[in-house]
mmCIF file of C-alpha atoms and ligand atoms in Angstrom:
data_model
loop_
_atom_site.group_PDB
_atom_site.id
_atom_site.type_symbol
_atom_site.label_atom_id
_atom_site.label_comp_id
_atom_site.label_asym_id
_atom_site.label_seq_id
_atom_site.Cartn_x
_atom_site.Cartn_y
_atom_site.Cartn_z
ATOM 1 C CA MET A 1 -3.683 23.599 -51.258
ATOM 2 C CA LYS A 2 -0.757 21.747 -52.814
ATOM 3 C CA LYS A 3 0.249 18.377 -51.364
ATOM 4 C CA GLY A 4 3.622 19.749 -50.141
ATOM 5 C CA THR A 5 1.961 22.654 -48.375
ATOM 6 C CA VAL A 6 -0.509 20.331 -46.614
ATOM 7 C CA LEU A 7 2.321 18.109 -45.371
ATOM 8 C CA ALA A 8 4.292 21.112 -44.113
ATOM 9 C CA ALA A 9 1.220 22.447 -42.261
ATOM 10 C CA PHE A 10 0.620 19.009 -40.723
ATOM 11 C CA ALA A 11 4.246 18.777 -39.626
ATOM 12 C CA ALA A 12 4.020 22.250 -38.043
ATOM 13 C CA LEU A 13 0.869 21.189 -36.179
ATOM 14 C CA LEU A 14 2.559 18.053 -34.897
ATOM 15 C CA ALA A 15 5.515 20.084 -33.690
ATOM 16 C CA LEU A 16 3.175 22.526 -31.913
ATOM 17 C CA THR A 17 1.198 19.808 -30.139
ATOM 18 C CA GLY A 18 4.271 17.818 -29.266
ATOM 19 C CA CYS A 19 2.745 14.741 -30.926
ATOM 20 C CA GLY A 20 5.411 14.542 -33.599
ATOM 21 C CA LYS A 21 8.078 13.191 -31.296
ATOM 22 C CA ALA A 22 7.650 10.188 -29.094
ATOM 23 C CA ARG A 23 6.646 11.296 -25.614
ATOM 24 C CA PRO A 24 8.796 9.916 -22.802
ATOM 25 C CA VAL A 25 7.152 7.155 -20.795
ATOM 26 C CA LEU A 26 7.200 6.914 -17.006
ATOM 27 C CA SER A 27 6.613 3.333 -15.987
ATOM 28 C CA LEU A 28 5.069 3.017 -12.533
ATOM 29 C CA TYR A 29 4.798 -0.355 -10.756
ATOM 30 C CA THR A 30 2.483 -0.077 -7.775
ATOM 31 C CA TRP A 31 -0.487 -1.488 -5.826
ATOM 32 C CA SER A 32 -3.940 -1.277 -7.398
ATOM 33 C CA ASP A 33 -6.321 1.624 -6.646
ATOM 34 C CA TYR A 34 -3.409 3.584 -5.270
ATOM 35 C CA ILE A 35 -3.423 6.886 -7.147
ATOM 36 C CA LYS A 36 -6.159 9.213 -8.365
ATOM 37 C CA PRO A 37 -6.333 8.725 -12.165
ATOM 38 C CA ASP A 38 -6.964 12.463 -12.804
ATOM 39 C CA LEU A 39 -3.654 13.272 -11.141
ATOM 40 C CA VAL A 40 -1.842 10.899 -13.483
ATOM 41 C CA ARG A 41 -3.419 12.651 -16.465
ATOM 42 C CA ARG A 42 -2.500 16.065 -15.057
ATOM 43 C CA PHE A 43 1.138 14.999 -14.667
ATOM 44 C CA GLU A 44 1.121 13.682 -18.247
ATOM 45 C CA ARG A 45 -0.148 17.025 -19.547
ATOM 46 C CA GLU A 46 2.261 19.099 -17.460
ATOM 47 C CA HIS A 47 5.293 17.003 -18.403
ATOM 48 C CA GLY A 48 4.423 16.042 -21.996
ATOM 49 C CA CYS A 49 4.809 12.374 -21.132
ATOM 50 C CA ARG A 50 2.832 9.153 -20.769
ATOM 51 C CA VAL A 51 2.522 7.274 -17.505
ATOM 52 C CA VAL A 52 2.142 3.517 -17.794
ATOM 53 C CA LEU A 53 0.848 1.696 -14.724
ATOM 54 C CA ASP A 54 1.473 -1.913 -13.799
ATOM 55 C CA THR A 55 0.244 -3.374 -10.503
ATOM 56 C CA PHE A 56 1.447 -5.913 -7.941
ATOM 57 C CA GLU A 57 -0.429 -7.580 -5.083
ATOM 58 C CA SER A 58 2.305 -7.993 -2.504
ATOM 59 C CA ASN A 59 5.815 -6.797 -1.737
ATOM 60 C CA GLU A 60 7.113 -10.321 -2.167
ATOM 61 C CA ALA A 61 5.489 -10.715 -5.617
ATOM 62 C CA MET A 62 6.969 -7.406 -6.771
ATOM 63 C CA TYR A 63 10.425 -8.321 -5.458
ATOM 64 C CA ALA A 64 10.301 -11.786 -7.010
ATOM 65 C CA LYS A 65 9.361 -10.321 -10.400
ATOM 66 C CA LEU A 66 12.278 -7.879 -10.345
ATOM 67 C CA LYS A 67 14.656 -10.583 -9.187
ATOM 68 C CA ALA A 68 13.456 -12.780 -12.038
ATOM 69 C CA GLY A 69 14.729 -10.106 -14.441
ATOM 70 C CA ALA A 70 11.770 -7.766 -15.058
ATOM 71 C CA THR A 71 13.107 -4.370 -16.108
ATOM 72 C CA GLY A 72 11.835 -1.082 -17.483
ATOM 73 C CA TYR A 73 10.196 0.316 -14.335
ATOM 74 C CA ASP A 74 10.972 3.898 -13.315
ATOM 75 C CA LEU A 75 9.155 4.102 -10.018
ATOM 76 C CA LEU A 76 7.972 1.528 -7.451
ATOM 77 C CA THR A 77 6.027 1.715 -4.172
ATOM 78 C CA PRO A 78 7.188 -1.127 -1.884
ATOM 79 C CA SER A 79 6.649 -1.023 1.878
ATOM 80 C CA SER A 80 9.580 0.258 3.935
ATOM 81 C CA TYR A 81 10.796 -3.166 5.117
ATOM 82 C CA MET A 82 11.086 -4.264 1.486
ATOM 83 C CA VAL A 83 12.801 -0.978 0.608
ATOM 84 C CA SER A 84 15.508 -1.805 3.194
ATOM 85 C CA LEU A 85 16.104 -5.182 1.597
ATOM 86 C CA MET A 86 16.194 -3.777 -1.944
ATOM 87 C CA HIS A 87 18.517 -0.968 -0.898
ATOM 88 C CA ALA A 88 20.887 -3.446 0.773
ATOM 89 C CA GLN A 89 20.991 -5.361 -2.504
ATOM 90 C CA GLY A 90 21.856 -2.275 -4.570
ATOM 91 C CA MET A 91 18.526 -2.307 -6.400
ATOM 92 C CA LEU A 92 17.652 1.373 -5.787
ATOM 93 C CA ARG A 93 18.905 4.761 -6.929
ATOM 94 C CA THR A 94 19.822 7.547 -4.551
ATOM 95 C CA ILE A 95 17.187 10.301 -4.493
ATOM 96 C CA ASP A 96 18.544 13.601 -5.837
ATOM 97 C CA HIS A 97 16.984 16.101 -3.423
ATOM 98 C CA SER A 98 17.740 19.030 -5.726
ATOM 99 C CA LEU A 99 15.141 17.593 -8.138
ATOM 100 C CA VAL A 100 12.449 17.208 -5.466
ATOM 101 C CA PRO A 101 11.939 20.592 -3.753
ATOM 102 C CA ASN A 102 8.623 19.405 -2.275
ATOM 103 C CA LEU A 103 10.499 17.069 0.071
ATOM 104 C CA VAL A 104 10.329 19.967 2.563
ATOM 105 C CA ASN A 105 6.626 19.105 2.944
ATOM 106 C CA VAL A 106 7.189 15.525 4.154
ATOM 107 C CA ASP A 107 5.941 15.184 7.733
ATOM 108 C CA PRO A 108 8.994 15.330 10.086
ATOM 109 C CA ASP A 109 7.035 13.413 12.748
ATOM 110 C CA TYR A 110 6.750 10.515 10.334
ATOM 111 C CA LEU A 111 10.377 10.803 9.220
ATOM 112 C CA ALA A 112 11.477 10.546 12.857
ATOM 113 C CA ILE A 113 10.211 6.942 12.893
ATOM 114 C CA ALA A 114 10.888 6.077 9.256
ATOM 115 C CA VAL A 115 13.477 3.516 8.192
ATOM 116 C CA ASP A 116 15.115 5.903 5.685
ATOM 117 C CA ARG A 117 14.968 9.081 7.778
ATOM 118 C CA THR A 118 17.037 11.198 5.408
ATOM 119 C CA MET A 119 15.113 10.076 2.299
ATOM 120 C CA ASP A 120 18.395 8.907 0.864
ATOM 121 C CA HIS A 121 16.839 6.295 -1.445
ATOM 122 C CA SER A 122 13.097 6.444 -0.698
ATOM 123 C CA VAL A 123 10.371 8.998 -0.143
ATOM 124 C CA PRO A 124 7.246 8.085 1.853
ATOM 125 C CA TYR A 125 4.145 7.822 -0.314
ATOM 126 C CA MET A 126 1.219 6.544 1.778
ATOM 127 C CA ILE A 127 0.664 5.327 5.334
ATOM 128 C CA VAL A 128 -1.357 2.111 5.432
ATOM 129 C CA VAL A 129 -3.204 0.718 8.451
ATOM 130 C CA SER A 130 -4.205 -2.942 8.496
ATOM 131 C CA GLY A 131 -7.411 -3.954 10.207
ATOM 132 C CA ILE A 132 -10.716 -5.721 9.786
ATOM 133 C CA ALA A 133 -13.664 -4.693 7.634
ATOM 134 C CA TYR A 134 -17.124 -6.193 7.866
ATOM 135 C CA LEU A 135 -20.693 -5.650 6.763
ATOM 136 C CA GLU A 136 -22.830 -4.087 9.446
ATOM 137 C CA GLY A 137 -26.078 -5.952 9.956
ATOM 138 C CA ARG A 138 -24.624 -9.161 8.532
ATOM 139 C CA VAL A 139 -22.105 -9.972 11.294
ATOM 140 C CA LYS A 140 -23.420 -10.365 14.837
ATOM 141 C CA ASP A 141 -21.536 -9.749 18.074
ATOM 142 C CA VAL A 142 -18.563 -7.986 16.545
ATOM 143 C CA ILE A 143 -15.689 -7.532 18.973
ATOM 144 C CA PRO A 144 -12.773 -5.322 17.942
ATOM 145 C CA SER A 145 -10.254 -8.163 17.895
ATOM 146 C CA TRP A 146 -8.247 -10.283 15.482
ATOM 147 C CA ARG A 147 -9.989 -13.208 17.208
ATOM 148 C CA MET A 148 -12.971 -12.582 14.913
ATOM 149 C CA PHE A 149 -11.150 -14.897 12.467
ATOM 150 C CA GLY A 150 -11.804 -17.711 14.935
ATOM 151 C CA ARG A 151 -15.571 -17.390 14.467
ATOM 152 C CA ALA A 152 -16.811 -20.687 13.020
ATOM 153 C CA ASP A 153 -20.247 -19.154 12.276
ATOM 154 C CA LEU A 154 -18.502 -16.986 9.632
ATOM 155 C CA ALA A 155 -16.641 -19.914 8.067
ATOM 156 C CA GLY A 156 -16.244 -19.542 4.309
ATOM 157 C CA ARG A 157 -17.312 -15.880 4.413
ATOM 158 C CA MET A 158 -14.024 -14.367 5.612
ATOM 159 C CA THR A 159 -10.654 -13.666 3.967
ATOM 160 C CA MET A 160 -7.170 -12.950 5.298
ATOM 161 C CA PHE A 161 -4.253 -11.359 3.476
ATOM 162 C CA ASN A 162 -2.171 -13.368 1.060
ATOM 163 C CA ASP A 163 0.836 -11.719 2.675
ATOM 164 C CA MET A 164 2.994 -13.627 5.132
ATOM 165 C CA ARG A 165 4.072 -10.658 7.233
ATOM 166 C CA GLU A 166 0.493 -9.371 7.544
ATOM 167 C CA THR A 167 -1.257 -12.659 8.351
ATOM 168 C CA ILE A 168 1.445 -14.110 10.609
ATOM 169 C CA GLY A 169 1.769 -10.590 12.080
ATOM 170 C CA ALA A 170 -1.941 -10.539 12.991
ATOM 171 C CA ALA A 171 -1.563 -13.879 14.795
ATOM 172 C CA LEU A 172 1.579 -12.683 16.622
ATOM 173 C CA LYS A 173 -0.182 -9.488 17.711
ATOM 174 C CA THR A 174 -3.188 -11.460 18.985
ATOM 175 C CA LEU A 175 -0.847 -13.462 21.208
ATOM 176 C CA GLY A 176 0.769 -10.300 22.531
ATOM 177 C CA TYR A 177 4.001 -10.687 20.559
ATOM 178 C CA SER A 178 5.781 -8.322 18.217
ATOM 179 C CA ILE A 179 4.918 -8.549 14.524
ATOM 180 C CA ASN A 180 8.693 -8.621 14.000
ATOM 181 C CA SER A 181 9.307 -11.524 16.380
ATOM 182 C CA THR A 182 12.197 -13.792 15.480
ATOM 183 C CA SER A 183 11.480 -16.251 18.306
ATOM 184 C CA GLU A 184 10.843 -19.760 16.976
ATOM 185 C CA ARG A 185 8.579 -20.485 19.932
ATOM 186 C CA GLU A 186 6.433 -17.395 19.365
ATOM 187 C CA LEU A 187 6.250 -18.095 15.647
ATOM 188 C CA ALA A 188 5.174 -21.688 16.338
ATOM 189 C CA GLU A 189 2.325 -20.390 18.531
ATOM 190 C CA ALA A 190 1.336 -17.884 15.843
ATOM 191 C CA GLU A 191 1.368 -20.651 13.244
ATOM 192 C CA ALA A 192 -0.994 -22.769 15.359
ATOM 193 C CA LEU A 193 -3.397 -19.839 15.762
ATOM 194 C CA ALA A 194 -3.280 -18.916 12.069
ATOM 195 C CA LEU A 195 -3.933 -22.572 11.264
ATOM 196 C CA GLU A 196 -7.105 -22.478 13.388
ATOM 197 C CA TRP A 197 -8.192 -19.334 11.542
ATOM 198 C CA LYS A 198 -7.474 -20.910 8.192
ATOM 199 C CA LYS A 199 -10.303 -23.401 8.787
ATOM 200 C CA ASN A 200 -12.743 -20.476 8.716
ATOM 201 C CA ILE A 201 -11.435 -18.371 5.879
ATOM 202 C CA ALA A 202 -12.453 -18.687 2.248
ATOM 203 C CA LYS A 203 -8.998 -17.740 0.952
ATOM 204 C CA TYR A 204 -5.839 -15.726 1.407
ATOM 205 C CA ASP A 205 -6.315 -12.693 -0.810
ATOM 206 C CA ASN A 206 -5.151 -9.083 -1.261
ATOM 207 C CA GLU A 207 -7.410 -7.882 -4.064
ATOM 208 C CA GLN A 208 -10.715 -9.727 -4.500
ATOM 209 C CA TYR A 209 -11.734 -8.970 -0.932
ATOM 210 C CA LYS A 210 -12.741 -5.481 -2.001
ATOM 211 C CA ILE A 211 -15.349 -6.525 -4.536
ATOM 212 C CA GLY A 212 -16.298 -9.521 -2.383
ATOM 213 C CA LEU A 213 -17.086 -7.267 0.562
ATOM 214 C CA ALA A 214 -18.970 -4.748 -1.571
ATOM 215 C CA SER A 215 -21.138 -7.513 -3.042
ATOM 216 C CA GLY A 216 -21.725 -9.378 0.236
ATOM 217 C CA GLU A 217 -19.875 -12.502 -0.897
ATOM 218 C CA PHE A 218 -17.537 -11.950 2.066
ATOM 219 C CA LEU A 219 -18.816 -10.683 5.401
ATOM 220 C CA LEU A 220 -15.561 -9.990 7.222
ATOM 221 C CA VAL A 221 -12.108 -9.423 5.733
ATOM 222 C CA HIS A 222 -8.527 -8.616 6.661
ATOM 223 C CA ALA A 223 -8.152 -5.253 4.989
ATOM 224 C CA TRP A 224 -6.085 -2.145 4.345
ATOM 225 C CA ASN A 225 -7.835 1.020 5.538
ATOM 226 C CA GLY A 226 -7.856 3.006 2.284
ATOM 227 C CA ASP A 227 -9.210 0.078 0.273
ATOM 228 C CA VAL A 228 -12.082 -0.266 2.746
ATOM 229 C CA PHE A 229 -13.048 3.395 2.601
ATOM 230 C CA GLN A 230 -12.990 3.223 -1.216
ATOM 231 C CA VAL A 231 -15.321 0.188 -1.046
ATOM 232 C CA ARG A 232 -17.633 2.013 1.350
ATOM 233 C CA ARG A 233 -18.484 4.391 -1.506
ATOM 234 C CA GLU A 234 -20.167 1.380 -3.125
ATOM 235 C CA ASN A 235 -21.635 -0.230 -0.012
ATOM 236 C CA PRO A 236 -22.384 2.057 2.946
ATOM 237 C CA ALA A 237 -22.789 -0.960 5.292
ATOM 238 C CA VAL A 238 -18.996 -1.487 5.206
ATOM 239 C CA ARG A 239 -17.307 -0.849 8.569
ATOM 240 C CA PHE A 240 -13.629 -0.874 9.545
ATOM 241 C CA PHE A 241 -11.893 -1.273 12.880
ATOM 242 C CA VAL A 242 -8.345 -1.514 14.123
ATOM 243 C CA PRO A 243 -8.130 -4.514 16.492
ATOM 244 C CA GLU A 244 -7.632 -3.661 20.158
ATOM 245 C CA GLU A 245 -4.502 -5.866 20.301
ATOM 246 C CA GLY A 246 -2.824 -3.377 17.949
ATOM 247 C CA THR A 247 -2.024 -3.646 14.290
ATOM 248 C CA ILE A 248 0.464 -3.280 11.492
ATOM 249 C CA ILE A 249 1.165 0.186 10.183
ATOM 250 C CA SER A 250 3.035 0.267 6.897
ATOM 251 C CA CYS A 251 4.478 3.010 4.819
ATOM 252 C CA ASP A 252 4.694 2.394 1.103
ATOM 253 C CA ASP A 253 7.599 4.402 -0.289
ATOM 254 C CA LEU A 254 8.410 5.888 -3.669
ATOM 255 C CA VAL A 255 11.675 4.407 -4.936
ATOM 256 C CA ILE A 256 13.541 4.572 -8.228
ATOM 257 C CA PRO A 257 15.077 1.290 -9.390
ATOM 258 C CA ALA A 258 18.779 1.389 -10.174
ATOM 259 C CA ASP A 259 18.057 0.543 -13.834
ATOM 260 C CA ALA A 260 15.278 3.143 -14.366
ATOM 261 C CA ARG A 261 15.203 4.562 -17.889
ATOM 262 C CA GLU A 262 13.590 7.882 -16.952
ATOM 263 C CA PRO A 263 15.090 8.862 -13.580
ATOM 264 C CA ALA A 264 14.538 12.603 -14.116
ATOM 265 C CA LEU A 265 10.853 12.040 -14.843
ATOM 266 C CA ALA A 266 10.610 9.739 -11.819
ATOM 267 C CA HIS A 267 12.018 12.502 -9.605
ATOM 268 C CA ALA A 268 9.529 14.948 -11.153
ATOM 269 C CA PHE A 269 6.668 12.557 -10.355
ATOM 270 C CA ILE A 270 7.778 12.240 -6.727
ATOM 271 C CA ASP A 271 7.920 16.031 -6.522
ATOM 272 C CA PHE A 272 4.431 16.283 -8.064
ATOM 273 C CA LEU A 273 2.983 13.799 -5.551
ATOM 274 C CA HIS A 274 4.400 15.821 -2.665
ATOM 275 C CA ASP A 275 2.930 19.098 -3.818
ATOM 276 C CA PRO A 276 0.581 19.761 -0.830
ATOM 277 C CA ALA A 277 -2.551 20.274 -2.961
ATOM 278 C CA VAL A 278 -1.810 17.144 -5.013
ATOM 279 C CA ALA A 279 -1.073 15.085 -1.887
ATOM 280 C CA ALA A 280 -4.372 16.184 -0.312
ATOM 281 C CA GLU A 281 -6.342 15.490 -3.492
ATOM 282 C CA ASN A 282 -4.790 12.038 -3.751
ATOM 283 C CA THR A 283 -5.547 11.218 -0.100
ATOM 284 C CA VAL A 284 -9.169 12.354 -0.485
ATOM 285 C CA ALA A 285 -9.528 10.076 -3.533
ATOM 286 C CA ILE A 286 -7.872 6.906 -2.204
ATOM 287 C CA TYR A 287 -8.278 7.340 1.579
ATOM 288 C CA TYR A 288 -4.638 6.594 2.355
ATOM 289 C CA LEU A 289 -2.732 9.284 4.213
ATOM 290 C CA CYS A 290 0.176 10.843 2.368
ATOM 291 C CA PRO A 291 2.613 11.892 5.123
ATOM 292 C CA ASN A 292 2.859 15.400 3.725
ATOM 293 C CA LYS A 293 2.435 17.838 6.596
ATOM 294 C CA ALA A 294 1.608 20.842 4.422
ATOM 295 C CA SER A 295 -1.333 18.891 2.962
ATOM 296 C CA TYR A 296 -3.038 18.133 6.316
ATOM 297 C CA PRO A 297 -4.822 21.501 6.640
ATOM 298 C CA LEU A 298 -6.259 20.917 3.154
ATOM 299 C CA LEU A 299 -7.904 17.618 4.154
ATOM 300 C CA PRO A 300 -11.651 17.555 4.831
ATOM 301 C CA ALA A 301 -13.034 16.550 8.246
ATOM 302 C CA GLU A 302 -14.108 13.180 6.749
ATOM 303 C CA ILE A 303 -10.404 12.293 6.569
ATOM 304 C CA ARG A 304 -9.020 14.256 9.515
ATOM 305 C CA ASP A 305 -11.586 12.858 11.957
ATOM 306 C CA ASN A 306 -11.452 9.282 10.657
ATOM 307 C CA PRO A 307 -9.956 7.062 13.403
ATOM 308 C CA GLY A 308 -9.080 4.456 10.768
ATOM 309 C CA ILE A 309 -6.765 6.973 9.078
ATOM 310 C CA PHE A 310 -5.475 9.112 11.960
ATOM 311 C CA LEU A 311 -5.183 6.450 14.688
ATOM 312 C CA ALA A 312 -6.014 7.119 18.343
ATOM 313 C CA PRO A 313 -2.748 7.447 20.345
ATOM 314 C CA GLU A 314 -3.484 4.321 22.453
ATOM 315 C CA ILE A 315 -3.990 2.118 19.369
ATOM 316 C CA ARG A 316 -0.955 3.638 17.733
ATOM 317 C CA ALA A 317 1.132 2.862 20.793
ATOM 318 C CA LYS A 318 0.234 -0.850 20.480
ATOM 319 C CA SER A 319 0.908 -0.979 16.741
ATOM 320 C CA GLU A 320 4.125 -1.590 14.860
ATOM 321 C CA MET A 321 5.752 -1.159 11.499
ATOM 322 C CA ILE A 322 7.054 -4.236 9.687
ATOM 323 C CA ALA A 323 10.852 -4.378 9.900
ATOM 324 C CA ASP A 324 13.351 -6.062 7.610
ATOM 325 C CA ILE A 325 14.322 -8.991 9.877
ATOM 326 C CA GLY A 326 17.200 -10.210 7.738
ATOM 327 C CA THR A 327 17.903 -13.929 7.769
ATOM 328 C CA ALA A 328 15.016 -14.572 10.196
ATOM 329 C CA ASN A 329 12.749 -13.976 7.207
ATOM 330 C CA ALA A 330 13.315 -17.647 6.390
ATOM 331 C CA LEU A 331 11.357 -18.570 9.539
ATOM 332 C CA TYR A 332 8.340 -16.658 8.227
ATOM 333 C CA VAL A 333 8.686 -18.272 4.802
ATOM 334 C CA GLY A 334 8.613 -21.697 6.493
ATOM 335 C CA VAL A 335 5.508 -20.857 8.548
ATOM 336 C CA TRP A 336 3.815 -19.355 5.508
ATOM 337 C CA ASP A 337 4.556 -22.311 3.250
ATOM 338 C CA ARG A 338 3.074 -24.695 5.820
ATOM 339 C CA LEU A 339 -0.005 -22.496 6.315
ATOM 340 C CA LYS A 340 -0.643 -22.269 2.582
ATOM 341 C CA ALA A 341 -0.234 -25.994 2.117
ATOM 342 C CA ALA A 342 -2.510 -26.875 5.062
ATOM 343 C CA ARG A 343 -6.088 -27.973 4.313
HETATM 344 N N1 LIG B 408 -4.651 -0.827 -2.755
HETATM 345 C C1 LIG B 408 -3.483 -0.325 -2.089
HETATM 346 C C2 LIG B 408 -2.955 -1.255 -1.072
HETATM 347 C C3 LIG B 408 -1.677 -0.783 -0.473
HETATM 348 C C4 LIG B 408 -1.162 -1.779 0.434
HETATM 349 N N2 LIG B 408 0.125 -1.593 0.871
HETATM 350 C C5 LIG B 408 0.550 -2.755 1.522
HETATM 351 C C6 LIG B 408 1.234 -2.686 2.771
HETATM 352 C C7 LIG B 408 1.717 -4.086 3.159
HETATM 353 N N3 LIG B 408 2.142 -4.186 4.468
#
C-alpha cells in the first residue's frame, strides 16, 4: 500500500473510533471511594468523553481550595450545608432541569426535608450517616454511645473525624444539644467534652481510619456508614452502630460550579447517576444510599435491611442534618482551632 493510502486509512479509522479529536473531559471533585469505577467507564463510553477524578477530605478543604483560586472542575459533591454557603456566594450554576429528565426519580420524601427542595442549584447524590465502627472481639463492653470515645482503655487506638462540624457535633449530641447549636455555653461544654476525648484518640482523620480499622491498627473509629461497609468486605469483624443519642445525617449533593467548562456534560452525568439502575448499582458498590426512589426496589436485602443505611425511625427522629449557621460558624472555628492545638 502506498504511504498516502495508509495515512488516509489511518485517518478514517481515527474518525470512526472518535480518537482523532480530543475527547471532552469532565472533571469531578469528590470524596474518595464515592463512585463505582465501572460506572465512570460506562459513562465515558456512552458519552465519548474522559472523566477525571480529584478527591477532597472535607467540605472545608474543598471550599478553601476553590476560594484559593482552583478552577477547572465541572462537578462537585459538597454536603448540603456547604452547598447553601456556596450558593449564597454565587459559586454555583443553576441546574437546567430539561437536561436531567431523571430528576423525576429523586425521592420526594427526601426532598421534603432537603435544603434545596426544588433542586434549583443542587441534586442530592448520597445520604451519609455518621456513627462509630469497631472491631468485634477486640473492644470489650461496647455501649451504643458517643461516650465510647471517653474510654481510656482504648487510648491511642481510636480516631475521630478531622471535621469540625462532625466532631463538635458528636459532642453536642452527647450532651443532648443540637448539632447546629449556636449557644456559646453549649459549645463551651461540647469543647470540654471533646477535649477529654482528644486525650484518648490517636488522631483526627477522615481517610486513614478505613485502612487502620481493616488492619487492626485502630479498634474504634468515628466513621461514615458507607466507608465502614466497604471496609467490612476486607475485615468481617468490622461493626457499625449509630449512637443512641442520635447522629448527624448528611446529604452530599451534585453541584456544578459557576465556572465549569463542560456544563452540558456535567448535567448528563447527573442524569446518568439518577438513572434508577445506575443509582442502585452505585449504592450496592459503595454502600451509601442514593435518594432515588425508583432505585429502591432494585436494591438487595443486604442494603434494604441494613439499619446503618435505612435508619430505624426512633434513631432518625433523634438525628439531624448539618445546617449552614451563617456567622455563628466562627464559633465552631474557634472551638476547633483550640481542640486541634490542644495536647
Ligand atoms: N468516602 C465518602 C465519604 C463521604 C462523606 N461525606 C461527608 C459528609 C460530611 N458531613
